Coordinates of C-alpha atoms in Angstrom, one line a residue:
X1 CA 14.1 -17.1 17.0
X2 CA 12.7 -14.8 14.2
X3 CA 14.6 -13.1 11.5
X4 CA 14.6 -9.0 12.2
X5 CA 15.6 -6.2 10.3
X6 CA 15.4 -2.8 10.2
X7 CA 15.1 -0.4 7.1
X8 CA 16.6 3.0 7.0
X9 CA 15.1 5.6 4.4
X10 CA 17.9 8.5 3.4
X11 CA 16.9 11.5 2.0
X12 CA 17.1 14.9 3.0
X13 CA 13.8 15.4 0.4
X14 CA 12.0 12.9 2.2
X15 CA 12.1 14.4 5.6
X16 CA 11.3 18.2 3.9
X17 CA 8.0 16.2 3.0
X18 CA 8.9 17.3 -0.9
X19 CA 8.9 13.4 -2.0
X20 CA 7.0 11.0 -0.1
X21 CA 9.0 7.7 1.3
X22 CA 7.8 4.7 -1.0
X23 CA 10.5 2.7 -0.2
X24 CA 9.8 2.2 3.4
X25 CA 6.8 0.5 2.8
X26 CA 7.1 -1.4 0.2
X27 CA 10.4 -3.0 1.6
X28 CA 8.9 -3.7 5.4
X29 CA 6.1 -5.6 3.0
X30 CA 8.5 -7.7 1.0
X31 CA 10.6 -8.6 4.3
X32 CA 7.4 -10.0 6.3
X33 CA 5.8 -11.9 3.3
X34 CA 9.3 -13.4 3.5
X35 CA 9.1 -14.2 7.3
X36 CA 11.2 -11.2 8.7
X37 CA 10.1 -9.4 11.4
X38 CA 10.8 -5.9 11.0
X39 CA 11.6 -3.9 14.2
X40 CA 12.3 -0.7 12.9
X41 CA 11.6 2.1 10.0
X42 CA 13.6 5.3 10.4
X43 CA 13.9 8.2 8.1
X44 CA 17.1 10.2 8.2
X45 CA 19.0 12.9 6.2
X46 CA 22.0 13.1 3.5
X47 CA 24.1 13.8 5.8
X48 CA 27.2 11.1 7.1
X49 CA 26.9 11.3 10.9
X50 CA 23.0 10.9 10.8
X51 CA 23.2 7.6 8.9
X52 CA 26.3 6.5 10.9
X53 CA 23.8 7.1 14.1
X54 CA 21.3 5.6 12.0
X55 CA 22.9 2.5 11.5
X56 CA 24.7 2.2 14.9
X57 CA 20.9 2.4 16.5
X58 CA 19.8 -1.0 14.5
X59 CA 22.8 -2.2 15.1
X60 CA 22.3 -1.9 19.1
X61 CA 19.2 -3.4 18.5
X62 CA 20.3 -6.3 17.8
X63 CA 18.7 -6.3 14.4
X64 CA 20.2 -9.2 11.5
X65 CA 19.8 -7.5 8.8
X66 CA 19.8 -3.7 8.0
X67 CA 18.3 -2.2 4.2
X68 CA 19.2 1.3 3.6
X69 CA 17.3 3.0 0.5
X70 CA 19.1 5.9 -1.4
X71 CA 22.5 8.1 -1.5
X72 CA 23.6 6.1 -4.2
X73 CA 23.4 8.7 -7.0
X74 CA 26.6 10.3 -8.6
X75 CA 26.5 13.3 -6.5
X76 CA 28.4 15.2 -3.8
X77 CA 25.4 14.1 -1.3
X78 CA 25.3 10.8 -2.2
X79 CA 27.4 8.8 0.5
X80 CA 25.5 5.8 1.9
X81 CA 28.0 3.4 0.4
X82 CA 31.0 5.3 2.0
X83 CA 29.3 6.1 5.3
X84 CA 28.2 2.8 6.0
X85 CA 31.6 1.2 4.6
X86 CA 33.4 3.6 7.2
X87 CA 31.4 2.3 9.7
X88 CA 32.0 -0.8 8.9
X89 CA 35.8 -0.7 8.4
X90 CA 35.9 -1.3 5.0
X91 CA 37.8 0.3 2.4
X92 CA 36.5 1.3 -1.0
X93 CA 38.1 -0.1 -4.1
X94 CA 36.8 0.4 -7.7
X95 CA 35.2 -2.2 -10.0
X96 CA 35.8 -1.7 -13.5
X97 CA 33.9 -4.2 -15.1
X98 CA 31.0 -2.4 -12.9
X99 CA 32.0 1.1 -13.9
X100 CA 31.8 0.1 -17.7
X101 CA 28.3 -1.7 -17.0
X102 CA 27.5 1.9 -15.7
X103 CA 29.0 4.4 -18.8
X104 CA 27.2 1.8 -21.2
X105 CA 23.4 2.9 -19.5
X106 CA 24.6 6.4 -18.9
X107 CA 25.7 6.7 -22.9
X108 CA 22.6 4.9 -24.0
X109 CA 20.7 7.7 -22.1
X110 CA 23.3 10.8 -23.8
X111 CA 22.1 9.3 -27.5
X112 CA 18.7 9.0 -26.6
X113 CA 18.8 12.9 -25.0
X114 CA 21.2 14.0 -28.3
X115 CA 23.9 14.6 -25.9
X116 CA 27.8 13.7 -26.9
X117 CA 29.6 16.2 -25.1
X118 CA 32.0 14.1 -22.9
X119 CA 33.5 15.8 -19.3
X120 CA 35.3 14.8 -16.7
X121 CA 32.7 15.2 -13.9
X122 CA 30.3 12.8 -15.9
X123 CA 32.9 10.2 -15.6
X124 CA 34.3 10.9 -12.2
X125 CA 30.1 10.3 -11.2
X126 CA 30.2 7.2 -13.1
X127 CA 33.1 5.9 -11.2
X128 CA 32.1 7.0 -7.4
X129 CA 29.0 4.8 -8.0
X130 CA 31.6 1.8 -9.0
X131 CA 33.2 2.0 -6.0
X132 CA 32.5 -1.0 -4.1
X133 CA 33.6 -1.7 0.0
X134 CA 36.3 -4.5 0.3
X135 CA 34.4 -8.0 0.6
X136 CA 31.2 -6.6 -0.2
X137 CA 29.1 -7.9 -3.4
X138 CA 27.2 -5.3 -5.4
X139 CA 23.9 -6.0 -6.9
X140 CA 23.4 -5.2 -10.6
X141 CA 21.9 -1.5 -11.3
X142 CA 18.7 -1.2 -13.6
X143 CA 20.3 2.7 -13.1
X144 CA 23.3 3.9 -12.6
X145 CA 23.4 3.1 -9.1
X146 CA 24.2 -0.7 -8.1
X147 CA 23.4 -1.9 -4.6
X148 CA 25.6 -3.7 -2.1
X149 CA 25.2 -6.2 0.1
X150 CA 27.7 -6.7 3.1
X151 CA 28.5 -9.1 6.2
X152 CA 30.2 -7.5 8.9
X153 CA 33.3 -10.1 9.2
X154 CA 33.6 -10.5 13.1
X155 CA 30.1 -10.4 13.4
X156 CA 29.3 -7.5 15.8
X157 CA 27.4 -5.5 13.2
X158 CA 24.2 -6.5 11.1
X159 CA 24.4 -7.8 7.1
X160 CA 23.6 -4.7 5.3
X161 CA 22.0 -4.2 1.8
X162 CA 22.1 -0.7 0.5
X163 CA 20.0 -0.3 -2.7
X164 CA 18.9 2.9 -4.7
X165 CA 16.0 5.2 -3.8
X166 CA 14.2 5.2 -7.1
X167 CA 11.1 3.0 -6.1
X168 CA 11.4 1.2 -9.6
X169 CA 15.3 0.8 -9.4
X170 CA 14.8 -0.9 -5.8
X171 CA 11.9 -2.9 -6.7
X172 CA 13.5 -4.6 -9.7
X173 CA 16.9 -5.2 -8.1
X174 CA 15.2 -6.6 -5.2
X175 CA 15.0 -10.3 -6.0
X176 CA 18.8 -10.1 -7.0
X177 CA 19.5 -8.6 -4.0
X178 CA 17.8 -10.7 -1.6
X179 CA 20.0 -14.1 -3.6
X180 CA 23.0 -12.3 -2.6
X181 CA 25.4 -14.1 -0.1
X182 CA 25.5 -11.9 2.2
X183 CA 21.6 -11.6 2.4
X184 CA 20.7 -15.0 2.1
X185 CA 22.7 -16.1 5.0
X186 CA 20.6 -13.9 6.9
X187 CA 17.5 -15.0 5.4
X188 CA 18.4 -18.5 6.2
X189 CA 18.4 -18.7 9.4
X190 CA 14.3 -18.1 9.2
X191 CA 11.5 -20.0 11.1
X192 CA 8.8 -20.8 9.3
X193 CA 6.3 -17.9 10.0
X194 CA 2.2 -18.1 8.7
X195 CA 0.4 -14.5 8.4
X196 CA -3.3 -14.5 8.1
X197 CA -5.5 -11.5 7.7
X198 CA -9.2 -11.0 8.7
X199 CA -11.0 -8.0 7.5
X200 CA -13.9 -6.6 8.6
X201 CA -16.6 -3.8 7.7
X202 CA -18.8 -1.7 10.9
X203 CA -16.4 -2.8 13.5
X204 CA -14.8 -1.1 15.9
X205 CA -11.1 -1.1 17.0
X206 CA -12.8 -0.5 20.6
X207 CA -15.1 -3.9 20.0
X208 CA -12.0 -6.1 18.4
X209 CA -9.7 -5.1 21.2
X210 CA -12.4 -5.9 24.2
X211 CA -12.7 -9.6 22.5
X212 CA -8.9 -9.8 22.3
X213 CA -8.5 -9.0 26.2
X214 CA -11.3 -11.5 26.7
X215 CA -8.9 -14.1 24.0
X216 CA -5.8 -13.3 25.9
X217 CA -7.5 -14.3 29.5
X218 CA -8.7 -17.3 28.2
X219 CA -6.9 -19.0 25.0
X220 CA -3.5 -20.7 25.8
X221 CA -0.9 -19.6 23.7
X222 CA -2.2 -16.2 23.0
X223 CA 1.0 -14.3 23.6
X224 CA 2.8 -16.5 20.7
X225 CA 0.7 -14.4 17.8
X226 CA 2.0 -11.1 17.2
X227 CA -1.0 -9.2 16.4
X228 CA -1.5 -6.1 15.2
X229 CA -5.0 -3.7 13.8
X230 CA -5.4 -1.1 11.3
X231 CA -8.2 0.9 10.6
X232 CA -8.1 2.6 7.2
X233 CA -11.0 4.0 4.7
X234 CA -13.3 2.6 7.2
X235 CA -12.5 -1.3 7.2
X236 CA -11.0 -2.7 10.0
X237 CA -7.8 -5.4 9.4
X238 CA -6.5 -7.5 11.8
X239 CA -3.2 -9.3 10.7
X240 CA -1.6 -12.1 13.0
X241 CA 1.7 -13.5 12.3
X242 CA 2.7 -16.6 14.3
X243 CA 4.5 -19.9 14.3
X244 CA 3.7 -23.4 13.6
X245 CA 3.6 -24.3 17.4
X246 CA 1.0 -21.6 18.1
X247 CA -1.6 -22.7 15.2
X248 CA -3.8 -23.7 17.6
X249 CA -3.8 -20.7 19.4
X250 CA -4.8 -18.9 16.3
X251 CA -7.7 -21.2 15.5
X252 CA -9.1 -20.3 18.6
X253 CA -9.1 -16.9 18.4
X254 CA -10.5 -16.6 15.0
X255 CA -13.2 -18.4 16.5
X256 CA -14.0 -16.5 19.3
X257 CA -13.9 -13.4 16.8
X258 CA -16.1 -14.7 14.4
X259 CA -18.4 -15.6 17.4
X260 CA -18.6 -12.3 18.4
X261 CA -18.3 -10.3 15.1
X262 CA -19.2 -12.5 12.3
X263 CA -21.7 -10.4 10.5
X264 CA -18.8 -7.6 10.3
X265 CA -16.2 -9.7 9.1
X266 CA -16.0 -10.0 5.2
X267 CA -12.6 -12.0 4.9
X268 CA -10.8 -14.4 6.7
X269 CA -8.5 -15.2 4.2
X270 CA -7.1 -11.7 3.4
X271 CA -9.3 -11.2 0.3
X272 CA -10.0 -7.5 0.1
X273 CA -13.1 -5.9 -0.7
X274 CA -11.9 -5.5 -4.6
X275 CA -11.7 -9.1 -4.6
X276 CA -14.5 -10.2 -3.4
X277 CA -16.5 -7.3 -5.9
X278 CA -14.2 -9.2 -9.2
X279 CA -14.8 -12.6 -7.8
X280 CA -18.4 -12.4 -7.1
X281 CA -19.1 -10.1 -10.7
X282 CA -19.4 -13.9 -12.5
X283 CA -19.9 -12.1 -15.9
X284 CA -22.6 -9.5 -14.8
X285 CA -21.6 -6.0 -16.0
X286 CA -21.2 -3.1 -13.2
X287 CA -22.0 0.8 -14.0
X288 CA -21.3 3.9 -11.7
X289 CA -23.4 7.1 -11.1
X290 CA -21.1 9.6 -9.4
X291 CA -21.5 12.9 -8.2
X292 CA -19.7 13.8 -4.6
X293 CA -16.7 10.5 -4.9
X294 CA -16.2 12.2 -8.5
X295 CA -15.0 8.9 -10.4
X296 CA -13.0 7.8 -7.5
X297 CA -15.2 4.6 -7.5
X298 CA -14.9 3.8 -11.3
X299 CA -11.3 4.8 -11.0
X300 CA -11.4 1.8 -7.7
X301 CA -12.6 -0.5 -9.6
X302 CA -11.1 0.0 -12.7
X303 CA -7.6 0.0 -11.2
X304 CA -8.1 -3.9 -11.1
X305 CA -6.3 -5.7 -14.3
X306 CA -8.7 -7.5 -15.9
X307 CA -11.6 -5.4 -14.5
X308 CA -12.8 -4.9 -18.4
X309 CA -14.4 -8.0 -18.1
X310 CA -17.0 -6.7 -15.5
X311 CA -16.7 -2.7 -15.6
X312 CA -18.5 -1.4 -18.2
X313 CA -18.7 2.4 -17.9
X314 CA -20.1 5.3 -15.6
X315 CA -21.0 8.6 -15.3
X316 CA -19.9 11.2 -13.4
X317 CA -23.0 13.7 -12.4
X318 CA -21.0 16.1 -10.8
X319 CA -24.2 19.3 -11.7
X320 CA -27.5 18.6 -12.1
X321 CA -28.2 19.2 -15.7
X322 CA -25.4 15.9 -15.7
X323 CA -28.3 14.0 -13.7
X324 CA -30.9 15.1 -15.5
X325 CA -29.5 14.7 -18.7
X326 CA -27.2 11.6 -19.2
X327 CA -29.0 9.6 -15.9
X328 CA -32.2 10.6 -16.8
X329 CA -33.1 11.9 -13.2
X330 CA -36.2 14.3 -13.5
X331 CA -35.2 17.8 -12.3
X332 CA -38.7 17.9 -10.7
X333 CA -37.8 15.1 -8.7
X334 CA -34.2 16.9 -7.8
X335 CA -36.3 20.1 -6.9
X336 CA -38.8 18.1 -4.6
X337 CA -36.0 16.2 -2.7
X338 CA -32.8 17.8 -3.6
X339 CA -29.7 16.3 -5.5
X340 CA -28.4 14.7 -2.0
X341 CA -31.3 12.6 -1.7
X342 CA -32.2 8.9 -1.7
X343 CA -35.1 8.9 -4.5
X344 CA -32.5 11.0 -6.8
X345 CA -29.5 8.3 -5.7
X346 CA -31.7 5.3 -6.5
X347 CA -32.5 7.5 -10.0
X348 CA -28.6 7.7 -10.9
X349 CA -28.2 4.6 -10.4
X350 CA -31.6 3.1 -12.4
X351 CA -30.0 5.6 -15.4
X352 CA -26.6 4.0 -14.7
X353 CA -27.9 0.4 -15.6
X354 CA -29.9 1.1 -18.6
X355 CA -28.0 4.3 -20.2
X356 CA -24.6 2.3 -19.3
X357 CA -26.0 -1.5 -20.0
X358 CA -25.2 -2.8 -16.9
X359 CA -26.5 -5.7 -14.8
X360 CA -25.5 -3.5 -11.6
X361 CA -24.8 -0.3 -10.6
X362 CA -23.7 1.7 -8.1
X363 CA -24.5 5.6 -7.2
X364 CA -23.5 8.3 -4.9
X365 CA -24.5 11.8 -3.8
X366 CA -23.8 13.5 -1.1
X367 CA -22.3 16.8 0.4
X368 CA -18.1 16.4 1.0
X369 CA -17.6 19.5 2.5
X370 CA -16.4 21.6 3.6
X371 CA -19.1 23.9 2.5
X372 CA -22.6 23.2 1.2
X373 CA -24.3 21.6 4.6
X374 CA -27.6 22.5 5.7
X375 CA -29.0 21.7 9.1
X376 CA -30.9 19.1 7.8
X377 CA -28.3 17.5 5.2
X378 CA -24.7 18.5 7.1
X379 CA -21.1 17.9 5.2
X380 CA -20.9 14.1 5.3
X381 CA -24.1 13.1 4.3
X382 CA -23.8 10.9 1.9
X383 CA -26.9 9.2 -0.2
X384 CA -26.4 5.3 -2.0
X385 CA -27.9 3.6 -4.5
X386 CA -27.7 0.0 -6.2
X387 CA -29.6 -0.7 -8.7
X388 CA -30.0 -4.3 -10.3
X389 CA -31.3 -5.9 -13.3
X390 CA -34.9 -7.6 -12.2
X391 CA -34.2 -6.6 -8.6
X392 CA -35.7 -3.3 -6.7
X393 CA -33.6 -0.5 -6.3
X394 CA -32.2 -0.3 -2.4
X395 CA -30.5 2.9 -1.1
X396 CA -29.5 4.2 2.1
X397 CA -28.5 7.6 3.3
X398 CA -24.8 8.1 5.9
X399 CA -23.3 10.6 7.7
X400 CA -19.6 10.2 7.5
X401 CA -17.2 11.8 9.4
X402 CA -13.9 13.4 8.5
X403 CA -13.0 16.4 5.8
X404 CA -13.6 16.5 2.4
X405 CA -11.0 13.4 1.5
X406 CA -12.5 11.7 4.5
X407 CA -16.1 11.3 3.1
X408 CA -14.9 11.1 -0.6
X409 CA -12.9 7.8 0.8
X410 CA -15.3 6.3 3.2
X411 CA -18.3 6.9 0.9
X412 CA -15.9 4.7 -1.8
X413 CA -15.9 1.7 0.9
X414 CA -19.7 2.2 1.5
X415 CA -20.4 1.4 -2.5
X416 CA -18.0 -0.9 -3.0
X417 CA -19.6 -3.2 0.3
X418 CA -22.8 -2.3 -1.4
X419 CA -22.0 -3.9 -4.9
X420 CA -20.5 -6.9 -3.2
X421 CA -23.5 -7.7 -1.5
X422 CA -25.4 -7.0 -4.6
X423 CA -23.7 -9.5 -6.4
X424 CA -23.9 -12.2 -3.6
X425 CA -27.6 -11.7 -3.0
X426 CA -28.5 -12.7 -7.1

């Protein structure tokens, strides 16, 4: 039977939507790359009783392992350790080799802020973070705040690992934390679990779910993938978990998918778009012509380590005089056809590719809304051009639904597909 867990993000900020829950996520992804299924994500307040209900929920759910994220900070709010220890029947005890692990950071951070002023409350904070529940191992803080990991003794209550909400204090305490004792019983008791992803580009969630129904009547051993779809920036994911025992099951239904969809799907092996643009580049040099995505697709690119080696530069044509001047587009040409137009698209991207000194580049131009649609060119349309060294120029012209971040997003997808067939077709 499968590892599950669920993950509890405190915070009163993150339910007033003033700081948006990193934590969450990133944790759920670490616990299934490991094998862990995770059942639950809940979001609840600072306050005692709603973590208590919190925790008592998983805990009903029969859940192994529970991962709360903050309330481990020195102030009055801060009381995951002490809720969940009360829950848990523990008492709290201070750790003084902890507690002076914790002054040293916090009086390497007074003499790098010029501070020297000592006070009470400063070390009465120092030593509520080194309280630790009875039996419990903490986890070593790149903070202040350390983490704890704890096995309920008679085994009616989940492990639970409680580590700081600071995205970059949890992330680097994680690998610690997940050697502890405690957690590594848990962790353990794992079955071997494969995950497989299979992207694809122009298919529908409607079309992937009729040719599951038609896999589930048909291939033995469907029910044993847990399989779940995700449409996002207009790519389509499908991600199936399963054991070794239904392998089989999965072969078969990538096979019936690829017999049905194959000229949508661009991955079966998880590769995202991004990696199939770096891994096809082979040494050729790629240039951008922006006006409507405003960078976004450099920016896409670029956010890539290593992308250096095939990015050169781009431009971003945001007013006419910008087309006309650093992309060479002729303005008579932008007052025959307009700026959202494929002749001034294939333009950018033809100045792109010489003014740049590329071997491919990419354009856009388009109308994102929420103003600026005409009957003829409405928010959404959204002109393309690729231009290659030796090759002609190809464009096309979409209408993209959504608002304003909508189209900007989409229309990144659309180029990014475009260059990586641009650099498979040489």
């Amino acid at each position: 039977m499968a590892v599950r867990a669920g993950v509890v993000v405190t915070g009163s900020e993150v339910l007033a939507g003033r700081v948006s829950d990193r934590n969450g996520p990133w944790v759920a992804r670490q616990l299934l790359q490991m094998g862990v299924d995770v059942a639950h994500l809940t979001v609840c307040g600072d306050r005692p009783a709603d973590l208590t209900a919190q925790v008592q929920f998983l805990a009903d759910q029969h859940v192994d392992l529970i991962i709360t994220t903050g309330g481990l900070g020195p102030t009055a709010d801060d009381l995951t350790v002490e809720t969940v220890a009360a829950l848990y029947g523990r008492e709290l005890h201070l750790d003084v080799e902890l507690e002076g692990r914790i002054t040293a950071v916090v009086e390497r951070w007074r003499s790098r802020l010029g501070s020297v002023a000592d006070s009470e409350p400063l070390r009465a904070g120092v030593r509520k973070q080194a309280m630790v529940p009875a039996g419990a191992q903490s986890i070593s803080p790149t903070g202040t705040a350390p983490g704890v990991a704890m096995a309920d003794d008679l085994g009616t209550l989940p492990t639970v690992l409680i580590l700081p909400g600071p995205p970059s204090e949890l992330q680097s305490m994680w690998p610690e934390a997940i050697e502890s004792a405690p957690v590594a019983a848990v962790l353990a008791r794992r079955t071997s679990v494969t995950e497989n992803t299979i992207r694809a580009y122009g298919l529908s969630e409607a079309d992937l779910a009729a040719t599951l129904r038609t896999a589930e009547s048909s291939i033995a051993g469907f029910g044993d993938l847990a399989i779940t779809t995700c449409l996002s920036r207009g790519e389509l994911e499908m991600v199936t978990r399963y054991e070794e025992s239904a392998a089989a099951a999965y072969s078969d239904v990538l096979a019936l998918i690829e017999e049905h969809h194959g000229a949508q799907i661009f991955s079966t092996d998880g590769s995202t778009i991004d990696d199939i643009v770096a891994t096809r580049s082979g040494g050729r040099r790629i240039a951008t012509a922006e006006s409507c995505t405003g960078g976004m697709i450099a920016a896409r690119l670029t956010d890539r380590a290593g992308s250096s080696a095939y990015v050169v530069g781009g431009v971003v044509s945001y007013a006419n005089e910008v087309k006309i001047g650093s992309l060479d587009v002729p303005a008579a040409m932008i007052e025959e056809h307009g700026a959202v137009s494929e002749p001034v698209a294939a333009r950018m991207a033809e100045g792109a590719l010489h003014r740049v000194g590329a071997d491919v580049a990419v354009s856009t131009s388009g109308v994102a809304g929420p103003g600026g649609g005409t009957e003829s060119k409405p928010v959404g349309t959204v002109c393309f051009g690729i231009a290659a060294t030796g090759r002609p120029t190809v464009t096309r012209t979409l209408r993209l639904p959504g608002d304003r971040a909508s189209v900007r997003a989409l229309s990144v997808t659309v180029a990014m597909h475009m260059l990586a067939d641009a650099l498979g077709d040489a």
